PDB file of C-alpha atoms and ligand atoms in Angstrom:
ATOM      1  CA  MET A  22       5.404 -62.687  23.048  1.00 98.00           C
ATOM      2  CA  LYS A  23       8.185 -64.470  24.901  1.00 98.00           C
ATOM      3  CA  ILE A  24      11.776 -64.298  22.893  1.00 99.00           C
ATOM      4  CA  LEU A  25      14.963 -65.839  24.107  1.00 99.00           C
ATOM      5  CA  MET A  26      18.326 -64.789  22.941  1.00 99.00           C
ATOM      6  CA  VAL A  27      21.138 -67.453  23.047  1.00 99.00           C
ATOM      7  CA  CYS A  28      24.876 -67.548  22.700  1.00 98.00           C
ATOM      8  CA  LEU A  29      27.604 -69.722  24.280  1.00 98.00           C
ATOM      9  CA  GLY A  30      28.339 -68.518  27.583  1.00 98.00           C
ATOM     10  CA  ASN A  31      25.289 -65.905  28.118  1.00 98.00           C
ATOM     11  CA  ILE A  32      27.794 -63.315  29.294  1.00 98.00           C
ATOM     12  CA  CYS A  33      28.574 -61.300  26.401  1.00 98.00           C
ATOM     13  CA  ARG A  34      26.439 -61.305  23.296  1.00 98.00           C
ATOM     14  CA  SER A  35      23.048 -62.511  24.253  1.00 98.00           C
ATOM     15  CA  PRO A  36      22.812 -60.410  27.354  1.00 98.00           C
ATOM     16  CA  LEU A  37      23.389 -57.299  24.925  1.00 98.00           C
ATOM     17  CA  ALA A  38      20.712 -58.928  22.567  1.00 99.00           C
ATOM     18  CA  GLU A  39      18.413 -59.132  25.411  1.00 99.00           C
ATOM     19  CA  GLY A  40      18.770 -55.770  26.858  1.00 98.00           C
ATOM     20  CA  ILE A  41      18.594 -53.914  23.372  1.00 99.00           C
ATOM     21  CA  LEU A  42      15.586 -55.590  22.155  1.00 98.00           C
ATOM     22  CA  GLN A  43      13.707 -55.366  25.487  1.00 98.00           C
ATOM     23  CA  ALA A  44      14.403 -51.557  25.250  1.00 98.00           C
ATOM     24  CA  LYS A  45      13.195 -51.053  21.672  1.00 98.00           C
ATOM     25  CA  ALA A  46      10.173 -53.156  22.456  1.00 98.00           C
ATOM     26  CA  ASN A  47       9.309 -51.102  25.620  1.00 98.00           C
ATOM     27  CA  ASP A  48       9.691 -47.768  23.814  1.00 98.00           C
ATOM     28  CA  GLN A  49       7.092 -49.428  21.096  1.00 98.00           C
ATOM     29  CA  ASP A  50       4.651 -50.408  23.829  1.00 98.00           C
ATOM     30  CA  LEU A  51       4.985 -53.875  22.644  1.00 98.00           C
ATOM     31  CA  GLU A  52       4.325 -56.643  25.297  1.00 98.00           C
ATOM     32  CA  TRP A  53       7.345 -58.423  24.520  1.00 98.00           C
ATOM     33  CA  GLN A  54       9.412 -60.297  27.549  1.00 98.00           C
ATOM     34  CA  VAL A  55      13.146 -60.888  26.184  1.00 99.00           C
ATOM     35  CA  ALA A  56      15.248 -63.218  27.953  1.00 98.00           C
ATOM     36  CA  SER A  57      18.846 -64.629  27.381  1.00 99.00           C
ATOM     37  CA  ALA A  58      20.552 -67.888  27.757  1.00 99.00           C
ATOM     38  CA  GLY A  59      23.955 -69.730  26.723  1.00 98.00           C
ATOM     39  CA  THR A  60      24.242 -73.101  25.260  1.00 98.00           C
ATOM     40  CA  GLY A  61      27.138 -73.765  27.786  1.00 98.00           C
ATOM     41  CA  ALA A  62      26.706 -73.918  31.601  1.00 98.00           C
ATOM     42  CA  TYR A  63      30.184 -72.464  32.205  1.00 97.00           C
ATOM     43  CA  HIS A  64      28.957 -68.842  33.699  1.00 98.00           C
ATOM     44  CA  VAL A  65      25.607 -69.821  35.111  1.00 98.00           C
ATOM     45  CA  GLY A  66      24.600 -67.299  37.629  1.00 98.00           C
ATOM     46  CA  GLU A  67      27.097 -64.624  36.512  1.00 98.00           C
ATOM     47  CA  ALA A  68      26.444 -60.982  35.393  1.00 98.00           C
ATOM     48  CA  PRO A  69      27.238 -60.070  31.949  1.00 98.00           C
ATOM     49  CA  ASP A  70      30.708 -59.621  31.198  1.00 98.00           C
ATOM     50  CA  ILE A  71      31.880 -56.171  32.512  1.00 98.00           C
ATOM     51  CA  ARG A  72      32.827 -55.249  28.641  1.00 98.00           C
ATOM     52  CA  SER A  73      29.165 -55.803  27.603  1.00 98.00           C
ATOM     53  CA  GLN A  74      27.944 -53.960  30.682  1.00 98.00           C
ATOM     54  CA  LYS A  75      30.068 -50.910  29.830  1.00 98.00           C
ATOM     55  CA  VAL A  76      29.052 -50.763  25.866  1.00 98.00           C
ATOM     56  CA  ALA A  77      25.477 -51.172  27.026  1.00 98.00           C
ATOM     57  CA  LEU A  78      25.750 -48.239  29.507  1.00 98.00           C
ATOM     58  CA  ALA A  79      27.598 -46.110  26.971  1.00 98.00           C
ATOM     59  CA  HIS A  80      24.395 -46.746  24.869  1.00 98.00           C
ATOM     60  CA  GLY A  81      21.977 -45.946  27.795  1.00 98.00           C
ATOM     61  CA  LEU A  82      21.306 -49.601  29.006  1.00 98.00           C
ATOM     62  CA  ASP A  83      21.575 -51.128  32.208  1.00 98.00           C
ATOM     63  CA  ILE A  84      21.876 -54.856  31.982  1.00 98.00           C
ATOM     64  CA  SER A  85      23.902 -55.395  35.155  1.00 98.00           C
ATOM     65  CA  ALA A  86      21.058 -57.243  36.951  1.00 98.00           C
ATOM     66  CA  GLN A  87      21.131 -60.061  34.187  1.00 98.00           C
ATOM     67  CA  ARG A  88      22.213 -63.522  35.422  1.00 98.00           C
ATOM     68  CA  ALA A  89      23.393 -65.966  33.084  1.00 98.00           C
ATOM     69  CA  GLN A  90      21.419 -69.392  32.885  1.00 98.00           C
ATOM     70  CA  GLN A  91      21.841 -72.615  30.565  1.00 98.00           C
ATOM     71  CA  PHE A  92      19.452 -73.031  27.549  1.00 98.00           C
ATOM     72  CA  LYS A  93      17.299 -76.067  28.315  1.00 98.00           C
ATOM     73  CA  ARG A  94      14.918 -78.262  26.148  1.00 98.00           C
ATOM     74  CA  LYS A  95      11.719 -76.938  28.152  1.00 98.00           C
ATOM     75  CA  ASP A  96      12.625 -73.256  27.239  1.00 98.00           C
ATOM     76  CA  PHE A  97      10.994 -74.601  23.589  1.00 98.00           C
ATOM     77  CA  GLU A  98       7.455 -74.528  25.891  1.00 98.00           C
ATOM     78  CA  SER A  99       8.074 -71.113  27.418  1.00 98.00           C
ATOM     79  CA  TYR A 100       9.388 -69.070  24.232  1.00 98.00           C
ATOM     80  CA  ASP A 101       7.578 -68.157  21.042  1.00 98.00           C
ATOM     81  CA  LEU A 102      11.193 -67.245  19.306  1.00 98.00           C
ATOM     82  CA  VAL A 103      14.671 -68.306  19.811  1.00 98.00           C
ATOM     83  CA  PHE A 104      17.548 -66.350  18.259  1.00 98.00           C
ATOM     84  CA  ALA A 105      20.884 -67.741  17.731  1.00 98.00           C
ATOM     85  CA  MET A 106      23.977 -65.713  17.811  1.00 98.00           C
ATOM     86  CA  ASP A 107      26.140 -67.834  15.631  1.00 98.00           C
ATOM     87  CA  GLN A 108      25.680 -71.220  13.443  1.00 98.00           C
ATOM     88  CA  SER A 109      27.354 -73.104  16.354  1.00 98.00           C
ATOM     89  CA  ASN A 110      24.627 -71.977  18.870  1.00 98.00           C
ATOM     90  CA  TYR A 111      21.994 -72.502  16.143  1.00 98.00           C
ATOM     91  CA  GLN A 112      23.161 -76.152  15.774  1.00 98.00           C
ATOM     92  CA  ASN A 113      23.369 -76.777  19.459  1.00 98.00           C
ATOM     93  CA  ILE A 114      19.705 -75.318  20.023  1.00 98.00           C
ATOM     94  CA  LEU A 115      18.328 -77.578  17.117  1.00 98.00           C
ATOM     95  CA  ALA A 116      19.751 -80.489  18.432  1.00 98.00           C
ATOM     96  CA  LEU A 117      17.608 -79.962  21.692  1.00 98.00           C
ATOM     97  CA  ALA A 118      14.522 -79.441  19.595  1.00 98.00           C
ATOM     98  CA  ARG A 119      11.688 -82.288  20.051  1.00 97.00           C
ATOM     99  CA  ASN A 120       9.635 -81.547  16.904  1.00 98.00           C
ATOM    100  CA  GLU A 121       9.033 -79.471  13.896  1.00 98.00           C
ATOM    101  CA  GLN A 122       7.084 -76.795  16.130  1.00 98.00           C
ATOM    102  CA  ASP A 123      10.442 -76.466  18.132  1.00 98.00           C
ATOM    103  CA  ARG A 124      12.700 -75.847  15.195  1.00 98.00           C
ATOM    104  CA  GLN A 125      10.402 -73.461  13.534  1.00 98.00           C
ATOM    105  CA  LYS A 126      10.833 -71.076  16.468  1.00 98.00           C
ATOM    106  CA  VAL A 127      14.803 -70.892  15.963  1.00 98.00           C
ATOM    107  CA  HIS A 128      16.338 -68.445  13.984  1.00 98.00           C
ATOM    108  CA  LEU A 129      19.864 -67.213  13.470  1.00 98.00           C
ATOM    109  CA  ILE A 130      19.819 -63.349  14.644  1.00 98.00           C
ATOM    110  CA  LEU A 131      21.501 -61.431  11.765  1.00 98.00           C
ATOM    111  CA  GLU A 132      19.670 -63.431   9.133  1.00 96.00           C
ATOM    112  CA  LEU A 133      16.775 -60.922   8.899  1.00 92.00           C
ATOM    113  CA  SER A 134      19.045 -57.813   8.930  1.00 94.00           C
ATOM    114  CA  LYS A 135      21.805 -59.064   6.939  1.00 95.00           C
ATOM    115  CA  GLY A 136      19.646 -61.169   4.291  1.00 95.00           C
ATOM    116  CA  LYS A 137      22.212 -64.095   4.740  1.00 96.00           C
ATOM    117  CA  LYS A 138      23.673 -66.665   7.452  1.00 95.00           C
ATOM    118  CA  GLU A 139      25.820 -64.528   9.147  1.00 97.00           C
ATOM    119  CA  ASP A 140      27.439 -64.933  12.838  1.00 98.00           C
ATOM    120  CA  VAL A 141      27.561 -62.268  15.466  1.00 98.00           C
ATOM    121  CA  PRO A 142      31.256 -62.626  16.198  1.00 97.00           C
ATOM    122  CA  ASP A 143      32.470 -63.908  19.733  1.00 96.00           C
ATOM    123  CA  PRO A 144      33.785 -60.761  21.477  1.00 97.00           C
ATOM    124  CA  TYR A 145      35.176 -62.574  24.531  1.00 96.00           C
ATOM    125  CA  TRP A 146      38.668 -62.702  23.243  1.00 93.00           C
ATOM    126  CA  ASN A 147      38.608 -59.309  21.666  1.00 90.00           C
ATOM    127  CA  ASP A 148      38.329 -56.272  23.999  1.00 89.00           C
ATOM    128  CA  ASN A 149      37.587 -54.243  20.885  1.00 88.00           C
ATOM    129  CA  GLY A 150      34.832 -56.256  19.429  1.00 96.00           C
ATOM    130  CA  PHE A 151      32.082 -55.096  21.740  1.00 98.00           C
ATOM    131  CA  GLU A 152      30.939 -51.934  20.007  1.00 98.00           C
ATOM    132  CA  HIS A 153      30.727 -54.084  16.763  1.00 97.00           C
ATOM    133  CA  VAL A 154      28.707 -56.713  18.495  1.00 98.00           C
ATOM    134  CA  TYR A 155      26.481 -53.773  19.869  1.00 98.00           C
ATOM    135  CA  GLN A 156      25.903 -52.352  16.554  1.00 98.00           C
ATOM    136  CA  LEU A 157      25.293 -55.712  14.903  1.00 98.00           C
ATOM    137  CA  LEU A 158      22.613 -56.568  17.424  1.00 98.00           C
ATOM    138  CA  ASP A 159      21.062 -52.929  17.412  1.00 98.00           C
ATOM    139  CA  LYS A 160      20.055 -53.304  13.745  1.00 98.00           C
ATOM    140  CA  ALA A 161      19.101 -56.982  14.027  1.00 98.00           C
ATOM    141  CA  SER A 162      16.631 -55.767  16.873  1.00 98.00           C
ATOM    142  CA  ASP A 163      15.064 -53.406  14.349  1.00 98.00           C
ATOM    143  CA  SER A 164      14.599 -55.964  11.974  1.00 98.00           C
ATOM    144  CA  ILE A 165      13.154 -58.258  14.622  1.00 98.00           C
ATOM    145  CA  ILE A 166      10.438 -55.576  15.638  1.00 98.00           C
ATOM    146  CA  GLN A 167       9.679 -55.066  11.886  1.00 98.00           C
ATOM    147  CA  ARG A 168       9.199 -58.535  11.216  1.00 97.00           C
ATOM    148  CA  PHE A 169       7.260 -60.054  14.249  1.00 97.00           C
ATOM    149  CA  SER A 170       5.350 -57.009  15.592  1.00 97.00           C
TER     150      SER A 170
HETATM  151  P1  LIG B 223      29.278 -65.279  24.933  1.00 92.75           P
HETATM  152  O1  LIG B 223      30.733 -65.104  24.735  1.00 92.75           O
HETATM  153  O2  LIG B 223      28.812 -66.696  23.934  1.00 92.75           O
HETATM  154  O3  LIG B 223      28.882 -64.343  23.803  1.00 92.75           O
HETATM  155  O4  LIG B 223      28.806 -65.100  26.146  1.00 92.75           O
HETATM  156  C1  LIG B 223      31.522 -66.060  25.636  1.00 92.75           C
HETATM  157  C2  LIG B 223      31.775 -66.225  26.913  1.00 92.75           C
HETATM  158  C3  LIG B 223      32.616 -67.186  27.464  1.00 92.75           C
HETATM  159  C4  LIG B 223      33.181 -67.884  26.790  1.00 92.75           C
HETATM  160  C5  LIG B 223      32.889 -68.125  25.408  1.00 92.75           C
HETATM  161  C6  LIG B 223      32.094 -67.181  24.628  1.00 92.75           C
HETATM  162  N1  LIG B 223      33.944 -68.940  27.567  1.00 92.75           N
HETATM  163  O5  LIG B 223      34.393 -69.790  26.648  1.00 92.75           O
HETATM  164  O6  LIG B 223      33.970 -69.067  28.630  1.00 92.75           O
END
């Protein structure tokens, strides 16, 4: 299964989501390929924000080799599931969907773990927000594996 994690810049939240879910899937011998992208193009080609890299490393994950890319309509052809970090990302992804099959692939990432529509807060302007984002995505990844494996 191919899974795409999507935020705005693809440097803070979705690189963490990619790293966390990929590690958990590997641990469970699931043949899942997890990637990430941003709805915006501002940071294309960049490594994850150093604050995301640090919080990942503190939990034993090295995400430093990731490079930001922009979400494109053709990604609907490559991925089985697309997880948006917040409702703004969710709407921007849906706006590129070509049909109902595309729309069915798109989920708000915290909806499974929280049971309601809740956003992963954008930590870009908040140095202290990264551990909280990590914890939210860690729980969300467990829920994704329960639901889709
Ligand atoms: P992300 O965070 O969407 O979690 O990667 C952001 C990174 C950069 C910007 C906004 C959000 N930016 O405006 O440059």
